[in-house]
Amino acid sequence: MKILSVNAGSSSLKFQLLQMPEEFEIASGLVERIGNKNAEFKIKFNGSSKTQSDLMVLDHSVAVDLVIKGLLENKVIASLDEIQGVGHRVVQGGELFKESVVIDDDVVIKIASLNDLAPLHNPANIIGINAFRKAIPNVIHVAVFDTTFHQTMPEESFLYGTPYEWYTKHGVIKYGFHGTSHQYVSELAHARLGKAHSKIIVAHIGNGASITAIRDGKSIDTSMGLTPLEGFPMGTRSGNVDPAIFQLMQQKEGYSLEKTLNELNKNSGYLGISGVSHDSRDIIAAAEGGNKRAQLALDIQAKRIVDYIASYYVLLGGLDALVFTAGIGENAREVRKLICDRLGVLGIKLDDNKNNSRGDKEISSDDSNVKIWVIPTNEEVMIARDVLRLQNK
Ligand code: AMP
């Protein structure tokens, strides 16, 4: 059975067509720069890839048409009837959604009711859902939320030290994100440990990044919060700051709330600290070339990541496995080394040779008290699994 996984962002739409339950990728691709006249469409299938540039894609429905045309014209599918389910990544499920759900009009209204909590993400997710429901109306559509995996966090983890009414009236709590990734990777790690009870920390480090403490398969704390801005410095996000920064930047630079928030989301992290790039490859190359601010960007991030790992080590009461995943976690051995070299005091020891090799692997030394693994994430497979599960219900 063919299932489509969709991830609609504010200006992009990623998709993957999977053969299920085999979990085999038939095709994947993305539309970038939606809302512009120079949008780009890429599709990969059968080991080849095609790109169309300078396209007029003014909204997501045009992007959805491009995806469907791309699948049909390249004969990836003979007709839309072959697609038997569509899974949609939705960033914020709030406390309304404790698990993935089959989408109907009521679910769309509920997702929209959470727009205030995720103004950058949920509206785009809804546009993607509506466009695909219109284009492929007679199949099951499922919403898979970034937040549901973290719904197992206890109150002491998800509540902030803010007035309690902010929670009861406005939902001001930590929700956490990247849930599908943390779940996918931690399930694999749990199986590899081969024991009933496990203590796992997953470091999902990509352009967006978060760390989760997972006990017996359940998230008990995570670094992202009300929004994906909380945590440690990322590609362009600052991670934690003192909220008093808002007042200071207003006094010193005349920044509005929105301007400072935008700076913290889009112009901080690797990019803001280094002044070089948001991309770890550029930062690593610049640091190796002697650029001090690029090195500082890496060091500040490693320090903050280790702060989380150490605190989760205590929260979990020890640790069986530390798992790296996502673009940087899977590929940037330099970042993994910067982090692990600070963890020796906990008996977490990296094997430099193993760390230098590629792919899904164990990278801890034989005398490490904790397994260190690189496990590639696959959010699309996780989404397709939920479509299959809810279809069979
Ligand atoms: P993601 O958000 O998971 O797609 O991750 C994006 C980040 O992964 C970017 O900062 C990329 O530079 C980084 N990345 C991808 N491939 C590599 C690589 N081979 N070496 C270092 N960083 C990489």
Tab-separated table of C-alpha atoms and ligand atoms in Angstrom:
chain	number	residue	atom	x	y	z
A	1	MET	CA	0.000	0.000	0.000
A	2	LYS	CA	1.245	3.503	-0.881
A	3	ILE	CA	1.071	6.192	1.777
A	4	LEU	CA	2.074	9.828	1.399
A	5	SER	CA	3.795	11.660	4.282
A	6	VAL	CA	3.455	15.426	4.077
A	7	ASN	CA	5.308	18.135	5.971
A	8	ALA	CA	3.960	21.590	5.064
A	9	GLY	CA	5.977	24.541	6.389
A	10	SER	CA	5.297	28.235	5.974
A	11	SER	CA	7.133	28.425	2.629
A	12	SER	CA	7.945	24.816	1.857
A	13	LEU	CA	6.217	21.498	1.354
A	14	LYS	CA	8.116	18.242	1.790
A	15	PHE	CA	6.694	14.873	0.876
A	16	GLN	CA	7.621	11.230	0.825
A	17	LEU	CA	5.679	8.422	-0.831
A	18	LEU	CA	6.191	5.163	1.031
A	19	GLN	CA	5.373	1.557	0.321
A	20	MET	CA	3.853	0.295	3.557
A	21	PRO	CA	4.182	-1.772	5.651
A	22	GLU	CA	7.565	-2.440	4.023
A	23	GLU	CA	8.613	1.169	4.875
A	24	PHE	CA	10.258	1.500	1.493
A	25	GLU	CA	10.680	5.009	0.020
A	26	ILE	CA	9.164	5.139	-3.478
A	27	ALA	CA	9.672	8.854	-4.037
A	28	SER	CA	10.386	12.016	-2.096
A	29	GLY	CA	10.812	15.679	-2.745
A	30	LEU	CA	9.959	19.210	-1.840
A	31	VAL	CA	8.620	22.521	-3.053
A	32	GLU	CA	10.623	25.460	-1.738
A	33	ARG	CA	9.954	29.205	-1.670
A	34	ILE	CA	6.170	28.881	-1.815
A	35	GLY	CA	4.669	32.363	-2.131
A	36	ASN	CA	7.310	33.440	-4.636
A	37	LYS	CA	7.812	33.588	-8.379
A	38	ASN	CA	11.097	31.686	-8.141
A	39	ALA	CA	9.889	28.576	-6.356
A	40	GLU	CA	11.644	25.263	-6.883
A	41	PHE	CA	10.295	21.718	-7.121
A	42	LYS	CA	12.503	18.683	-6.588
A	43	ILE	CA	11.473	15.061	-6.884
A	44	LYS	CA	13.572	11.923	-6.308
A	45	PHE	CA	12.519	8.476	-7.464
A	46	ASN	CA	14.171	5.317	-8.768
A	47	GLY	CA	17.621	6.656	-7.930
A	48	SER	CA	17.197	9.742	-10.121
A	49	SER	CA	16.193	13.272	-9.273
A	50	LYS	CA	14.577	16.130	-11.195
A	51	THR	CA	14.435	19.823	-10.385
A	52	GLN	CA	12.221	22.550	-11.800
A	53	SER	CA	13.232	26.130	-10.971
A	54	ASP	CA	11.758	29.631	-11.294
A	55	LEU	CA	8.214	28.411	-10.854
A	56	MET	CA	5.290	30.663	-9.976
A	57	VAL	CA	3.979	29.020	-6.790
A	58	LEU	CA	1.903	31.602	-5.021
A	59	ASP	CA	0.285	29.293	-2.474
A	60	HIS	CA	0.285	25.772	-1.048
A	61	SER	CA	-2.502	24.528	-3.322
A	62	VAL	CA	-0.239	25.215	-6.322
A	63	ALA	CA	2.553	23.343	-4.513
A	64	VAL	CA	0.221	20.386	-3.915
A	65	ASP	CA	-0.675	20.385	-7.643
A	66	LEU	CA	3.043	20.311	-8.474
A	67	VAL	CA	3.624	17.314	-6.211
A	68	ILE	CA	0.687	15.410	-7.676
A	69	LYS	CA	1.649	16.262	-11.266
A	70	GLY	CA	5.254	15.283	-10.498
A	71	LEU	CA	4.170	11.870	-9.204
A	72	LEU	CA	1.876	11.265	-12.201
A	73	GLU	CA	4.035	12.669	-15.013
A	74	ASN	CA	7.100	10.780	-13.831
A	75	LYS	CA	4.963	7.641	-13.664
A	76	VAL	CA	5.762	7.124	-9.982
A	77	ILE	CA	2.039	6.357	-9.767
A	78	ALA	CA	-0.377	5.620	-12.604
A	79	SER	CA	-3.292	7.325	-10.856
A	80	LEU	CA	-4.075	9.045	-7.569
A	81	ASP	CA	-6.146	5.997	-6.566
A	82	GLU	CA	-2.877	4.253	-5.760
A	83	ILE	CA	-2.343	6.571	-2.775
A	84	GLN	CA	-4.324	4.970	0.029
A	85	GLY	CA	-3.611	7.320	2.867
A	86	VAL	CA	-1.984	10.656	3.643
A	87	GLY	CA	-0.206	11.549	6.887
A	88	HIS	CA	0.322	15.183	7.787
A	89	ARG	CA	2.947	16.464	10.188
A	90	VAL	CA	1.358	19.035	12.502
A	91	VAL	CA	3.701	20.933	14.788
A	92	GLN	CA	1.459	21.882	17.701
A	93	GLY	CA	-1.213	19.531	19.084
A	94	GLY	CA	-1.429	21.302	22.449
A	95	GLU	CA	-3.157	19.322	25.172
A	96	LEU	CA	-6.022	18.587	22.760
A	97	PHE	CA	-4.218	15.808	20.953
A	98	LYS	CA	-2.660	13.033	23.015
A	99	GLU	CA	-2.162	10.862	19.924
A	100	SER	CA	-2.375	10.932	16.134
A	101	VAL	CA	-5.915	11.325	14.756
A	102	VAL	CA	-7.925	10.770	11.595
A	103	ILE	CA	-8.622	14.217	10.167
A	104	ASP	CA	-12.186	15.476	9.726
A	105	ASP	CA	-13.531	19.037	9.685
A	106	ASP	CA	-13.737	19.094	13.478
A	107	VAL	CA	-10.066	18.109	13.819
A	108	VAL	CA	-9.071	20.907	11.427
A	109	ILE	CA	-11.003	23.414	13.575
A	110	LYS	CA	-9.271	22.098	16.708
A	111	ILE	CA	-5.816	22.374	15.085
A	112	ALA	CA	-6.676	25.941	14.048
A	113	SER	CA	-7.675	26.719	17.644
A	114	LEU	CA	-4.012	26.134	18.546
A	115	ASN	CA	-2.693	28.667	16.016
A	116	ASP	CA	-1.811	31.172	18.751
A	117	LEU	CA	0.555	28.610	20.280
A	118	ALA	CA	2.333	27.958	16.965
A	119	PRO	CA	1.744	30.954	14.698
A	120	LEU	CA	4.691	30.101	12.449
A	121	HIS	CA	3.700	26.476	11.928
A	122	ASN	CA	0.097	25.378	12.458
A	123	PRO	CA	-1.467	27.720	9.850
A	124	ALA	CA	0.905	26.304	7.200
A	125	ASN	CA	0.146	22.740	8.323
A	126	ILE	CA	-3.574	23.436	7.925
A	127	ILE	CA	-3.140	24.866	4.439
A	128	GLY	CA	-1.306	21.653	3.480
A	129	ILE	CA	-4.030	19.482	5.025
A	130	ASN	CA	-6.828	21.357	3.241
A	131	ALA	CA	-5.071	21.297	-0.119
A	132	PHE	CA	-4.361	17.548	0.035
A	133	ARG	CA	-7.834	16.684	1.365
A	134	LYS	CA	-9.259	18.492	-1.660
A	135	ALA	CA	-6.873	16.843	-4.109
A	136	ILE	CA	-7.144	13.307	-2.681
A	137	PRO	CA	-10.557	13.311	-0.995
A	138	ASN	CA	-11.494	9.654	-0.725
A	139	VAL	CA	-8.690	8.366	1.477
A	140	ILE	CA	-7.849	8.568	5.140
A	141	HIS	CA	-5.875	11.681	6.180
A	142	VAL	CA	-4.105	11.513	9.520
A	143	ALA	CA	-2.594	14.298	11.636
A	144	VAL	CA	0.632	13.342	13.419
A	145	PHE	CA	1.739	15.904	15.972
A	146	ASP	CA	5.254	16.915	17.007
A	147	THR	CA	3.991	17.340	20.543
A	148	THR	CA	2.110	14.115	21.380
A	149	PHE	CA	5.181	12.078	22.308
A	150	HIS	CA	5.905	14.619	25.064
A	151	GLN	CA	2.402	14.449	26.538
A	152	THR	CA	3.786	11.932	29.040
A	153	MET	CA	5.931	14.595	30.740
A	154	PRO	CA	5.023	15.050	34.416
A	155	GLU	CA	3.770	18.422	35.679
A	156	GLU	CA	7.114	19.295	37.235
A	157	SER	CA	8.661	19.068	33.764
A	158	PHE	CA	5.999	20.750	31.658
A	159	LEU	CA	4.910	23.569	33.986
A	160	TYR	CA	6.891	26.801	34.007
A	161	GLY	CA	7.530	28.853	37.120
A	162	THR	CA	4.946	31.367	35.859
A	163	PRO	CA	1.530	32.201	37.369
A	164	TYR	CA	-0.554	28.992	37.308
A	165	GLU	CA	-3.449	30.833	35.611
A	166	TRP	CA	-1.252	31.367	32.543
A	167	TYR	CA	-1.475	27.585	32.130
A	168	THR	CA	-5.168	27.162	32.905
A	169	LYS	CA	-6.293	30.186	30.873
A	170	HIS	CA	-3.816	30.269	28.003
A	171	GLY	CA	-1.968	26.945	27.877
A	172	VAL	CA	1.403	28.480	28.781
A	173	ILE	CA	3.426	25.298	29.369
A	174	LYS	CA	6.237	23.348	27.787
A	175	TYR	CA	4.918	21.186	24.931
A	176	GLY	CA	8.168	20.025	23.318
A	177	PHE	CA	8.631	19.254	19.634
A	178	HIS	CA	10.352	16.795	17.237
A	179	GLY	CA	8.238	14.140	18.978
A	180	THR	CA	8.025	11.786	15.990
A	181	SER	CA	11.802	11.844	15.672
A	182	HIS	CA	12.466	11.320	19.379
A	183	GLN	CA	9.979	8.450	19.389
A	184	TYR	CA	11.339	6.769	16.253
A	185	VAL	CA	14.948	6.932	17.388
A	186	SER	CA	14.294	5.991	21.011
A	187	GLU	CA	12.206	2.958	19.998
A	188	LEU	CA	15.165	1.676	17.976
A	189	ALA	CA	17.574	2.403	20.827
A	190	HIS	CA	15.279	0.688	23.348
A	191	ALA	CA	15.101	-2.416	21.133
A	192	ARG	CA	18.888	-2.451	20.755
A	193	LEU	CA	19.399	-2.296	24.501
A	194	GLY	CA	17.298	-5.437	24.717
A	195	LYS	CA	15.925	-4.892	28.220
A	196	ALA	CA	12.541	-4.019	29.633
A	197	HIS	CA	13.540	-0.799	31.373
A	198	SER	CA	15.657	1.806	29.630
A	199	LYS	CA	17.071	5.278	30.218
A	200	ILE	CA	17.755	7.056	26.959
A	201	ILE	CA	18.671	10.602	25.946
A	202	VAL	CA	18.038	11.530	22.313
A	203	ALA	CA	19.890	14.543	20.919
A	204	HIS	CA	18.041	15.582	17.765
A	205	ILE	CA	20.446	18.176	16.381
A	206	GLY	CA	19.484	19.667	13.045
A	207	ASN	CA	18.788	23.217	11.993
A	208	GLY	CA	16.133	23.032	14.704
A	209	ALA	CA	17.321	20.973	17.652
A	210	SER	CA	16.059	19.450	20.866
A	211	ILE	CA	17.058	16.923	23.512
A	212	THR	CA	14.694	14.522	25.246
A	213	ALA	CA	14.968	12.319	28.330
A	214	ILE	CA	13.100	9.046	27.743
A	215	ARG	CA	12.371	6.508	30.473
A	216	ASP	CA	10.909	3.145	29.422
A	217	GLY	CA	9.880	4.598	26.081
A	218	LYS	CA	8.179	7.685	27.526
A	219	SER	CA	9.318	11.303	27.289
A	220	ILE	CA	9.828	12.717	30.780
A	221	ASP	CA	11.472	16.005	29.814
A	222	THR	CA	12.541	17.828	26.687
A	223	SER	CA	14.425	20.995	25.874
A	224	MET	CA	11.956	22.780	23.568
A	225	GLY	CA	9.067	24.542	25.243
A	226	LEU	CA	5.928	26.499	24.498
A	227	THR	CA	7.508	27.032	21.094
A	228	PRO	CA	10.563	25.565	19.362
A	229	LEU	CA	12.584	28.592	20.504
A	230	GLU	CA	13.367	27.194	23.955
A	231	GLY	CA	16.405	25.017	24.561
A	232	PHE	CA	19.980	25.445	23.351
A	233	PRO	CA	21.322	27.540	20.424
A	234	MET	CA	20.360	26.084	17.017
A	235	GLY	CA	20.949	27.127	13.394
A	236	THR	CA	19.218	30.487	13.765
A	237	ARG	CA	17.377	30.177	17.126
A	238	SER	CA	18.898	31.416	20.358
A	239	GLY	CA	17.498	28.807	22.724
A	240	ASN	CA	17.029	29.975	26.324
A	241	VAL	CA	17.551	33.639	27.124
A	242	ASP	CA	16.529	35.910	29.972
A	243	PRO	CA	13.115	37.315	28.939
A	244	ALA	CA	14.263	40.719	30.258
A	245	ILE	CA	16.161	40.973	26.944
A	246	PHE	CA	12.893	42.140	25.398
A	247	GLN	CA	12.799	45.294	27.518
A	248	LEU	CA	16.476	46.049	27.075
A	249	MET	CA	16.368	45.741	23.298
A	250	GLN	CA	13.307	47.958	23.235
A	251	GLN	CA	15.148	50.628	25.257
A	252	LYS	CA	18.468	50.344	23.441
A	253	GLU	CA	17.408	49.708	19.847
A	254	GLY	CA	13.702	50.577	19.824
A	255	TYR	CA	12.902	46.970	18.938
A	256	SER	CA	9.265	45.932	19.121
A	257	LEU	CA	8.339	42.607	20.736
A	258	GLU	CA	7.963	41.103	17.278
A	259	LYS	CA	11.371	42.375	16.139
A	260	THR	CA	13.216	40.904	19.129
A	261	LEU	CA	11.303	37.632	18.814
A	262	ASN	CA	12.194	37.491	15.148
A	263	GLU	CA	15.872	38.128	15.966
A	264	LEU	CA	15.810	35.301	18.522
A	265	ASN	CA	14.153	32.934	16.023
A	266	LYS	CA	15.858	33.875	12.764
A	267	ASN	CA	19.070	35.718	13.516
A	268	SER	CA	20.628	34.013	16.529
A	269	GLY	CA	22.221	30.624	17.199
A	270	TYR	CA	25.038	29.606	14.820
A	271	LEU	CA	24.162	32.477	12.487
A	272	GLY	CA	23.964	35.217	15.090
A	273	ILE	CA	26.987	34.182	17.123
A	274	SER	CA	29.302	33.478	14.185
A	275	GLY	CA	28.058	36.007	11.654
A	276	VAL	CA	29.024	33.316	9.126
A	277	SER	CA	26.067	31.016	8.428
A	278	HIS	CA	23.251	28.995	9.984
A	279	ASP	CA	24.648	25.839	8.381
A	280	SER	CA	26.887	23.606	10.484
A	281	ARG	CA	29.065	22.727	7.491
A	282	ASP	CA	29.983	26.399	7.000
A	283	ILE	CA	30.497	26.905	10.727
A	284	ILE	CA	32.764	23.870	11.064
A	285	ALA	CA	34.803	24.885	8.004
A	286	ALA	CA	35.142	28.464	9.285
A	287	ALA	CA	36.144	27.289	12.779
A	288	GLU	CA	38.762	24.961	11.282
A	289	GLY	CA	40.026	27.932	9.270
A	290	GLY	CA	40.607	29.876	12.499
A	291	ASN	CA	37.398	31.911	12.691
A	292	LYS	CA	37.010	32.507	16.444
A	293	ARG	CA	33.310	33.379	16.409
A	294	ALA	CA	32.506	30.245	14.434
A	295	GLN	CA	34.348	28.179	17.054
A	296	LEU	CA	32.517	30.107	19.760
A	297	ALA	CA	29.161	29.239	18.141
A	298	LEU	CA	30.066	25.544	18.304
A	299	ASP	CA	31.405	25.790	21.871
A	300	ILE	CA	28.402	27.697	23.201
A	301	GLN	CA	26.054	25.129	21.670
A	302	ALA	CA	28.075	22.158	22.976
A	303	LYS	CA	28.175	23.670	26.467
A	304	ARG	CA	24.405	24.199	26.535
A	305	ILE	CA	23.707	20.726	25.109
A	306	VAL	CA	25.864	19.189	27.823
A	307	ASP	CA	23.956	21.188	30.447
A	308	TYR	CA	20.808	19.368	29.270
A	309	ILE	CA	22.453	15.954	29.051
A	310	ALA	CA	23.863	16.283	32.571
A	311	SER	CA	20.544	17.381	34.010
A	312	TYR	CA	18.667	14.578	32.226
A	313	TYR	CA	21.260	12.070	33.428
A	314	VAL	CA	20.320	13.023	36.984
A	315	LEU	CA	16.583	13.098	36.177
A	316	LEU	CA	16.753	9.595	34.683
A	317	GLY	CA	18.937	8.353	37.562
A	318	GLY	CA	21.673	7.194	35.179
A	319	LEU	CA	21.794	6.510	31.481
A	320	ASP	CA	21.878	3.488	29.161
A	321	ALA	CA	22.242	5.239	25.820
A	322	LEU	CA	22.901	8.671	24.354
A	323	VAL	CA	21.665	8.848	20.771
A	324	PHE	CA	22.546	11.460	18.153
A	325	THR	CA	20.198	12.071	15.240
A	326	ALA	CA	19.084	14.620	12.569
A	327	GLY	CA	21.271	16.502	10.071
A	328	ILE	CA	24.029	17.545	12.465
A	329	GLY	CA	23.713	14.685	14.962
A	330	GLU	CA	24.000	12.149	12.136
A	331	ASN	CA	26.684	13.868	10.062
A	332	ALA	CA	28.804	16.294	12.053
A	333	ARG	CA	31.385	14.204	13.921
A	334	GLU	CA	33.021	17.452	15.086
A	335	VAL	CA	29.867	18.493	16.948
A	336	ARG	CA	29.444	15.027	18.496
A	337	LYS	CA	33.055	15.133	19.687
A	338	LEU	CA	32.738	18.613	21.200
A	339	ILE	CA	29.757	17.350	23.187
A	340	CYS	CA	31.064	13.944	24.243
A	341	ASP	CA	34.471	15.272	25.295
A	342	ARG	CA	32.674	17.222	28.016
A	343	LEU	CA	30.860	14.122	29.312
A	344	GLY	CA	33.789	12.020	30.538
A	345	VAL	CA	32.961	12.808	34.162
A	346	LEU	CA	29.750	10.792	33.713
A	347	GLY	CA	31.638	7.850	32.230
A	348	ILE	CA	30.298	8.675	28.763
A	349	LYS	CA	33.242	8.062	26.445
A	350	LEU	CA	33.529	8.458	22.696
A	351	ASP	CA	35.687	6.274	20.443
A	352	ASP	CA	37.258	8.786	18.033
A	353	ASN	CA	37.785	6.236	15.269
A	354	LYS	CA	34.222	4.985	15.389
A	355	ASN	CA	33.009	8.577	15.536
A	356	ASN	CA	34.807	9.318	12.267
A	357	SER	CA	32.987	6.618	10.304
A	358	ARG	CA	29.584	7.182	8.696
A	359	GLY	CA	26.072	5.772	9.031
A	360	ASP	CA	24.037	4.073	11.723
A	361	LYS	CA	26.605	3.008	14.293
A	362	GLU	CA	27.839	2.738	17.856
A	363	ILE	CA	30.466	5.378	18.577
A	364	SER	CA	31.184	4.803	22.289
A	365	SER	CA	34.474	3.324	23.455
A	366	ASP	CA	34.514	-0.183	24.917
A	367	ASP	CA	35.000	1.208	28.438
A	368	SER	CA	32.164	3.748	28.207
A	369	ASN	CA	29.473	3.300	30.885
A	370	VAL	CA	26.889	4.481	28.400
A	371	LYS	CA	26.266	3.430	24.797
A	372	ILE	CA	26.614	6.303	22.359
A	373	TRP	CA	24.806	5.711	19.072
A	374	VAL	CA	24.186	7.566	15.841
A	375	ILE	CA	20.738	6.531	14.625
A	376	PRO	CA	19.312	8.255	11.535
A	377	THR	CA	15.845	9.600	12.154
A	378	ASN	CA	12.885	9.028	9.854
A	379	GLU	CA	9.875	11.148	10.696
A	380	GLU	CA	8.143	10.239	7.416
A	381	VAL	CA	8.132	6.528	8.252
A	382	MET	CA	6.765	7.296	11.698
A	383	ILE	CA	3.939	9.327	10.117
A	384	ALA	CA	3.170	6.570	7.589
A	385	ARG	CA	3.087	3.969	10.400
A	386	ASP	CA	0.394	5.988	12.155
A	387	VAL	CA	-1.658	6.261	8.952
A	388	LEU	CA	-1.468	2.489	8.567
A	389	ARG	CA	-2.352	1.885	12.217
A	390	LEU	CA	-5.395	4.178	12.122
A	391	GLN	CA	-6.514	2.777	8.790
A	392	ASN	CA	-6.576	-0.709	10.253
A	393	LYS	CA	-8.464	0.360	13.360
B	1	AMP	P1	18.130	19.036	9.533
B	1	AMP	O1	17.423	20.249	10.071
B	1	AMP	O2	17.972	17.820	10.372
B	1	AMP	O3	17.858	18.788	8.077
B	1	AMP	O4	19.695	19.382	9.622
B	1	AMP	C1	20.261	20.460	8.915
B	1	AMP	C2	21.686	20.652	9.408
B	1	AMP	O5	22.426	19.431	9.186
B	1	AMP	C3	22.448	21.763	8.693
B	1	AMP	O6	23.105	22.573	9.639
B	1	AMP	C4	23.457	20.994	7.883
B	1	AMP	O7	24.641	21.690	7.724
B	1	AMP	C5	23.693	19.762	8.727
B	1	AMP	N1	24.338	18.712	7.940
B	1	AMP	C6	23.802	17.954	6.967
B	1	AMP	N2	24.755	17.155	6.422
B	1	AMP	C7	25.921	17.441	7.062
B	1	AMP	C8	27.270	16.964	6.970
B	1	AMP	N3	27.594	16.041	6.080
B	1	AMP	N4	28.193	17.477	7.827
B	1	AMP	C9	27.860	18.429	8.733
B	1	AMP	N5	26.605	18.910	8.865
B	1	AMP	C10	25.654	18.422	8.053
